[in-house]
mmCIF file of C-alpha atoms in Angstrom:
data_model
loop_
_atom_site.group_PDB
_atom_site.id
_atom_site.type_symbol
_atom_site.label_atom_id
_atom_site.label_comp_id
_atom_site.label_asym_id
_atom_site.label_seq_id
_atom_site.Cartn_x
_atom_site.Cartn_y
_atom_site.Cartn_z
ATOM 1 C CA ASN P 1 -33.066 -129.980 149.365
ATOM 2 C CA MET P 2 -31.442 -127.721 147.529
ATOM 3 C CA GLN P 3 -27.601 -125.831 148.122
ATOM 4 C CA ALA P 4 -27.648 -123.061 145.250
ATOM 5 C CA GLU P 5 -28.063 -118.882 146.075
ATOM 6 C CA CYS P 6 -31.133 -117.688 144.587
ATOM 7 C CA GLN P 7 -29.304 -115.160 143.103
ATOM 8 C CA GLN P 8 -30.808 -112.100 141.391
ATOM 9 C CA SER P 9 -32.169 -112.846 137.613
ATOM 10 C CA SER P 10 -32.226 -116.502 138.464
ATOM 11 C CA GLY P 11 -34.541 -119.170 137.715
ATOM 12 C CA LEU P 12 -36.592 -122.195 139.457
ATOM 13 C CA LYS P 13 -38.299 -124.878 137.817
ATOM 14 C CA MET P 14 -40.224 -127.798 138.677
ATOM 15 C CA LEU P 15 -41.339 -131.381 137.650
ATOM 16 C CA ILE P 16 -43.555 -133.710 138.556
ATOM 17 C CA VAL P 17 -42.985 -136.660 136.289
ATOM 18 C CA SER P 18 -45.076 -139.998 135.604
ATOM 19 C CA PRO P 19 -43.925 -143.019 134.873
ATOM 20 C CA SER P 20 -45.055 -143.029 131.997
ATOM 21 C CA GLY P 21 -42.861 -139.992 131.546
ATOM 22 C CA LYS P 22 -45.429 -137.691 131.210
ATOM 23 C CA VAL P 23 -44.774 -134.089 132.851
ATOM 24 C CA LEU P 24 -48.053 -134.358 135.174
ATOM 25 C CA LYS P 25 -47.855 -130.496 136.607
ATOM 26 C CA GLU P 26 -44.887 -127.860 136.096
ATOM 27 C CA GLU P 27 -43.870 -124.928 137.649
ATOM 28 C CA LYS P 28 -41.736 -121.397 137.013
ATOM 29 C CA ARG P 29 -40.080 -118.870 139.009
ATOM 30 C CA GLU P 30 -37.486 -115.870 137.984
ATOM 31 C CA PHE P 31 -36.219 -114.295 140.717
ATOM 32 C CA ASP P 32 -35.846 -110.189 140.373
ATOM 33 C CA LYS P 33 -33.562 -109.849 143.589
ATOM 34 C CA SER P 34 -30.864 -111.548 145.269
ATOM 35 C CA LYS P 35 -32.400 -114.140 148.294
ATOM 36 C CA ILE P 36 -29.911 -116.519 150.462
ATOM 37 C CA GLU P 37 -33.110 -118.768 150.880
ATOM 38 C CA HIS P 38 -36.514 -119.639 149.254
ATOM 39 C CA PHE P 39 -39.259 -121.917 150.612
ATOM 40 C CA GLN P 40 -40.617 -123.961 147.314
ATOM 41 C CA TYR P 41 -42.813 -126.985 146.636
ATOM 42 C CA ILE P 42 -45.030 -128.730 143.928
ATOM 43 C CA GLY P 43 -47.860 -130.428 144.190
ATOM 44 C CA ILE P 44 -50.670 -132.585 142.125
ATOM 45 C CA LYS P 45 -54.092 -133.800 143.414
ATOM 46 C CA PRO P 46 -55.032 -136.516 141.623
ATOM 47 C CA ASP P 47 -58.405 -137.097 139.091
ATOM 48 C CA SER P 48 -58.652 -140.289 139.329
ATOM 49 C CA SER P 49 -59.184 -142.453 142.656
ATOM 50 C CA SER P 50 -56.012 -144.017 142.403
ATOM 51 C CA TRP P 51 -52.893 -143.079 141.322
ATOM 52 C CA PRO P 52 -50.975 -146.292 138.831
ATOM 53 C CA THR P 53 -48.227 -147.460 140.060
ATOM 54 C CA GLY P 54 -44.146 -146.702 139.569
ATOM 55 C CA THR P 55 -42.194 -144.470 140.554
ATOM 56 C CA TYR P 56 -42.494 -141.041 140.011
ATOM 57 C CA LEU P 57 -39.687 -138.218 139.664
ATOM 58 C CA GLY P 58 -39.492 -134.772 141.008
ATOM 59 C CA LYS P 59 -37.568 -132.545 140.255
ATOM 60 C CA THR P 60 -36.059 -128.952 139.970
ATOM 61 C CA SER P 61 -33.110 -127.070 138.708
ATOM 62 C CA LEU P 62 -31.479 -123.442 139.436
ATOM 63 C CA SER P 63 -30.442 -121.469 136.211
ATOM 64 C CA ARG P 64 -28.706 -118.235 135.492
ATOM 65 C CA SER P 65 -28.016 -116.799 132.153
ATOM 66 C CA GLY P 66 -29.719 -119.417 130.755
ATOM 67 C CA ASN P 67 -26.625 -121.988 132.673
ATOM 68 C CA ILE P 68 -27.524 -124.620 135.348
ATOM 69 C CA VAL P 69 -26.610 -124.015 137.935
ATOM 70 C CA PHE P 70 -28.208 -126.331 140.014
ATOM 71 C CA GLU P 71 -29.907 -130.261 138.783
ATOM 72 C CA ASN P 72 -32.147 -132.343 141.991
ATOM 73 C CA GLU P 73 -34.091 -135.936 141.330
ATOM 74 C CA SER P 74 -36.258 -137.184 143.738
ATOM 75 C CA GLN P 75 -37.892 -140.353 143.469
ATOM 76 C CA LEU P 76 -41.311 -142.067 144.852
ATOM 77 C CA ILE P 77 -41.766 -145.560 143.733
ATOM 78 C CA LEU P 78 -45.586 -146.019 144.395
ATOM 79 C CA VAL P 79 -46.352 -149.873 145.547
ATOM 80 C CA GLY P 80 -50.267 -150.243 145.251
ATOM 81 C CA GLY P 81 -52.047 -147.303 144.048
ATOM 82 C CA LYS P 82 -54.780 -147.161 146.240
ATOM 83 C CA ARG P 83 -55.108 -143.776 148.027
#
């Protein structure tokens, strides 16, 4: 849940990171006009039948003129990797 306004020339970056620290997916978006509200999601589907157990991270950052003005990190702890 982001609590920062997306102004013109803002950049949004979202990451999904595996328990080993590998970036599984990265999405970037630049805004060409200001928005009070914006909805964005990121997701992946695994190639194998199970996910490795451990802590997965979702990271989001909003920047303006190269300076980060908002950051958020969420964790998902996967205990039994079976689908």
